[in-house]
PDB file of C-alpha atoms in Angstrom:
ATOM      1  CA  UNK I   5       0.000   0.000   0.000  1.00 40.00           C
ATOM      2  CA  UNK I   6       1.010   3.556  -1.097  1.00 43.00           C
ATOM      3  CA  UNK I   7       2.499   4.928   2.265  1.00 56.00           C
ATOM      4  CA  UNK I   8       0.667   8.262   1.259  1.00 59.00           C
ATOM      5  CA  UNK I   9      -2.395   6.713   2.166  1.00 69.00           C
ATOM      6  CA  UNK I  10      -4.115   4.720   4.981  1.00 83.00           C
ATOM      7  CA  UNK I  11      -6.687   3.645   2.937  1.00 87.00           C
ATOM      8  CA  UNK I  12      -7.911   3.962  -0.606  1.00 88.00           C
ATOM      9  CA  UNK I  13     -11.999   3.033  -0.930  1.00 90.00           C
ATOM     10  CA  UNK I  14     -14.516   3.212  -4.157  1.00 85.00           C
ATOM     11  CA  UNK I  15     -15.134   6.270  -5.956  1.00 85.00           C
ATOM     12  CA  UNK I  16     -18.293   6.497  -4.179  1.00 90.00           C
ATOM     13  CA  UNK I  17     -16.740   6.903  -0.991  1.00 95.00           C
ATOM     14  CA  UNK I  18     -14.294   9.374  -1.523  1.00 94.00           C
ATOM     15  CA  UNK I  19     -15.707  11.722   1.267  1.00 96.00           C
ATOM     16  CA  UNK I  20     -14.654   8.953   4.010  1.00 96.00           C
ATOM     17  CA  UNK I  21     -11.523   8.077   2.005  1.00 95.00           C
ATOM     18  CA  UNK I  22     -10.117  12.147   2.340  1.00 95.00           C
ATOM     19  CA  UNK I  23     -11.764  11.930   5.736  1.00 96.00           C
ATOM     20  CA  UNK I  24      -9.572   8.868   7.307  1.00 96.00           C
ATOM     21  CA  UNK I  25      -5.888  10.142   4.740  1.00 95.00           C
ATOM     22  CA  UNK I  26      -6.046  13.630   5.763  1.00 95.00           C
ATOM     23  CA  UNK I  27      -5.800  12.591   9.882  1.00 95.00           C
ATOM     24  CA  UNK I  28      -2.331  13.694  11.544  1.00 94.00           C
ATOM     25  CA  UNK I  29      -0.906  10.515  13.040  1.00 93.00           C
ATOM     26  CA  UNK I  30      -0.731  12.913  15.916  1.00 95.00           C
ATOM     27  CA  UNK I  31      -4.415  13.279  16.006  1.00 96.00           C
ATOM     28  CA  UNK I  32      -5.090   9.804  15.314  1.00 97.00           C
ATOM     29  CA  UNK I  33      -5.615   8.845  18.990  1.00 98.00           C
ATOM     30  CA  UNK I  34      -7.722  11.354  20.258  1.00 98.00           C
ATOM     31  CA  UNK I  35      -9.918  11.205  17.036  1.00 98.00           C
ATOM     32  CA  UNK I  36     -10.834   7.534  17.934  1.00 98.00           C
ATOM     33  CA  UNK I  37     -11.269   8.454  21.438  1.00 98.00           C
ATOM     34  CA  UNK I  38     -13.675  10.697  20.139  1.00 97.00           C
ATOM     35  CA  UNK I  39     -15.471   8.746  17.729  1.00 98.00           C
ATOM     36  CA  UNK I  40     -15.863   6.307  21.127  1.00 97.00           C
ATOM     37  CA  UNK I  41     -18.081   9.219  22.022  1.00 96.00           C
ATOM     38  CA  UNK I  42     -20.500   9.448  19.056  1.00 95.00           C
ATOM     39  CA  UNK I  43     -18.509  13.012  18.468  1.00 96.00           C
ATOM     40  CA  UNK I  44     -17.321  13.731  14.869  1.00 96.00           C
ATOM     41  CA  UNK I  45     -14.020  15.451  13.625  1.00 96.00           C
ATOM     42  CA  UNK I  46     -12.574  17.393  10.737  1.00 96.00           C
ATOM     43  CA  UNK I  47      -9.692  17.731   9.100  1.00 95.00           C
ATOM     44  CA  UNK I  48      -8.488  20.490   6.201  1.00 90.00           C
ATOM     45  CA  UNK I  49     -11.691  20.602   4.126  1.00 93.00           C
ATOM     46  CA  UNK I  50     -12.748  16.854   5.290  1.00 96.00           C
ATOM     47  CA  UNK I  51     -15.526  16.339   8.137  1.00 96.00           C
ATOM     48  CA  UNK I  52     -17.016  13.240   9.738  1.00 96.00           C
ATOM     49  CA  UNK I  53     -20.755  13.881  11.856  1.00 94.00           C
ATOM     50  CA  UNK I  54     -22.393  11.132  13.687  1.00 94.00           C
ATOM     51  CA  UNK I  55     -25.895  11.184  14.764  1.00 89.00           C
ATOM     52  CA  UNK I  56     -26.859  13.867  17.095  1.00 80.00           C
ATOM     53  CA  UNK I  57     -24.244  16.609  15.810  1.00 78.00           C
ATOM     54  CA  UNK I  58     -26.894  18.230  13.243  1.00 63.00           C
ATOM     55  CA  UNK I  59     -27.656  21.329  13.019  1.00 61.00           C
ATOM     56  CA  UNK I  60     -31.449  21.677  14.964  1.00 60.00           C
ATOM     57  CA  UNK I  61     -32.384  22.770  11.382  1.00 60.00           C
ATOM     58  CA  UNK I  62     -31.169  19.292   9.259  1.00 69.00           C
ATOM     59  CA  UNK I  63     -32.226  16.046   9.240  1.00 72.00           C
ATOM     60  CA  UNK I  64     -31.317  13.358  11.636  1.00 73.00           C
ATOM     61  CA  UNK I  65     -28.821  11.207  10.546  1.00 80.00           C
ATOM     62  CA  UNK I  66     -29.327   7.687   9.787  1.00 89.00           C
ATOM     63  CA  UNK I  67     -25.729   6.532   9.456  1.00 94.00           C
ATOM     64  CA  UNK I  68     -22.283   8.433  10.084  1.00 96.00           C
ATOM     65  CA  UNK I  69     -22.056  11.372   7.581  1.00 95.00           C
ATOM     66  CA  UNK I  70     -18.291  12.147   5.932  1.00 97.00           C
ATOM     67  CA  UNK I  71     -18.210  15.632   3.187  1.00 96.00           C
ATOM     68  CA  UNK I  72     -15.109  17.450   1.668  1.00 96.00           C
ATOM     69  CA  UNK I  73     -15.660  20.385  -0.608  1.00 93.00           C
ATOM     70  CA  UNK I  74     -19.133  19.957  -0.904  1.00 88.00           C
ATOM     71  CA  UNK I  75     -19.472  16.134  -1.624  1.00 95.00           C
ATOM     72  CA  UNK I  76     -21.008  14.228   1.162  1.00 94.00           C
ATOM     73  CA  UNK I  77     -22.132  10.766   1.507  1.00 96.00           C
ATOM     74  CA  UNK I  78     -23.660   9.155   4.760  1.00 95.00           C
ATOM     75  CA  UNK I  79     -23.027   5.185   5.625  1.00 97.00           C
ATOM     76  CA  UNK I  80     -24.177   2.649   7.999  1.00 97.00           C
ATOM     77  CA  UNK I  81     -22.402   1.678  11.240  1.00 97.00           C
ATOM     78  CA  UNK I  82     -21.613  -1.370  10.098  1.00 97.00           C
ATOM     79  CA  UNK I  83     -19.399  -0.186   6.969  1.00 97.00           C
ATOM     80  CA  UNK I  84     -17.946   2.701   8.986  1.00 98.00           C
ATOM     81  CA  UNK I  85     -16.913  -0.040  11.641  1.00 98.00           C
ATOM     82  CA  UNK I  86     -15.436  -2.023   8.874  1.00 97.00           C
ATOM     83  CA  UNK I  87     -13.427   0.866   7.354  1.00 97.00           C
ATOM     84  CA  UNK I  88     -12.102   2.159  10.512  1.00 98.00           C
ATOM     85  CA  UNK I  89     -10.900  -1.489  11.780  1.00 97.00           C
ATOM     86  CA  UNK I  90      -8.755  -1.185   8.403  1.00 96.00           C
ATOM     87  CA  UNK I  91      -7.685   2.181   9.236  1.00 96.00           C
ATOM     88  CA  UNK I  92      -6.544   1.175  12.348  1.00 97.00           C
ATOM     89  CA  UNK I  93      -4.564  -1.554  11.200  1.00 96.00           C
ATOM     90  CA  UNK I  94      -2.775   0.275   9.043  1.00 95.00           C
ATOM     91  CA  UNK I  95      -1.749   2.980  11.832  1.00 96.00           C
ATOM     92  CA  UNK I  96      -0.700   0.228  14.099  1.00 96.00           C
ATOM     93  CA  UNK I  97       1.838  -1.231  11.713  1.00 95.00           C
ATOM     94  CA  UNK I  98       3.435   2.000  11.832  1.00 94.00           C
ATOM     95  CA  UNK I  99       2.911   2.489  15.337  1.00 96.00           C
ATOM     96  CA  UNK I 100       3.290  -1.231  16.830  1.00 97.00           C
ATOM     97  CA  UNK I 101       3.630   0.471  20.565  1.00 98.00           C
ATOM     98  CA  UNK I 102       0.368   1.838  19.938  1.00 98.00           C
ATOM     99  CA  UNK I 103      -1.824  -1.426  18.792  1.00 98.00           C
ATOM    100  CA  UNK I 104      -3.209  -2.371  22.453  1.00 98.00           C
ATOM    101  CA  UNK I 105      -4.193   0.797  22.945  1.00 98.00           C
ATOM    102  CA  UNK I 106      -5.554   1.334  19.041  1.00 98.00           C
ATOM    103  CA  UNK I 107      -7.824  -1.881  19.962  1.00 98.00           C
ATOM    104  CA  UNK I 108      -9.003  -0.854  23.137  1.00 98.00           C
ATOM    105  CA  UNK I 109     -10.620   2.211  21.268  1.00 98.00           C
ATOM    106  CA  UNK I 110     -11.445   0.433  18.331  1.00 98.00           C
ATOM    107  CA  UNK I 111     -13.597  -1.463  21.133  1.00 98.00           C
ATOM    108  CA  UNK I 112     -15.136   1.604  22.088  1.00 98.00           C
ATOM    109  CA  UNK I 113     -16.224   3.108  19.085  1.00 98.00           C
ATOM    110  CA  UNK I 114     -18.251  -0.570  18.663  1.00 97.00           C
ATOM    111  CA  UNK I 115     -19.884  -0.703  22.174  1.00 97.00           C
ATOM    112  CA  UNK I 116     -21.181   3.165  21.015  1.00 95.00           C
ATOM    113  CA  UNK I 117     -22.294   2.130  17.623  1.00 95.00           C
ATOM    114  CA  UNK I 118     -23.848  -0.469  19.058  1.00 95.00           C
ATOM    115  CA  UNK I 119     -25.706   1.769  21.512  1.00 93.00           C
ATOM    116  CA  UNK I 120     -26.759   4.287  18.805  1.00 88.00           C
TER     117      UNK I 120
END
């Protein structure tokens, strides 16, 4: 895999594909802690929303929502799960110290999906 990139994902998901390559290793951490509290993040022009984090003006969202430069798309908990277990993978082979902890938040994030 290009080292550029933690993941690359189908055309229709390039929102969560800029999303997931444009987070900082250094961020990396705390942005799973937060997404182990239903609470979104964003990144140059790329932005993740989970239910709850609307505006009191939009719809609810049915899913976990990911948009860069005006492009969004919105997908289930299941396939967000999926594509972040692969994201973390890839961080913890570069950051083998790291993998315990990268799976106890990868845990986490599940036990709040499942909850939504």
């Amino acid at each position: 895999m290009n080292d550029k990139f933690r993941i690359v994902l189908k055309d229709r998901l390039l929102p969560v594909q800029v999303f997931f390559n444009a987070i900082p290793d250094r961020s990396f951490i705390e942005t799973l802690k937060a997404f182990g509290n239903a609470t979104g993040a964003g990144f140059n022009d790329a932005f993740c929303g989970f239910p709850g984090e609307e505006d009191f003006d939009e719809e609810p969202l049915n899913g976990i929502e990911f948009a860069v430069k005006g492009e969004e798309v919105i997908i289930g908990y299941d396939e967000f799960f999926s594509i972040l277990e692969e994201v973390c993978n890839v961080y913890s082979e570069k950051h083998p110290n790291e993998t315990e902890l990268v799976q106890g938040l990868l845990f986490d994030v599940k036990e709040k999906l499942n909850s939504l």
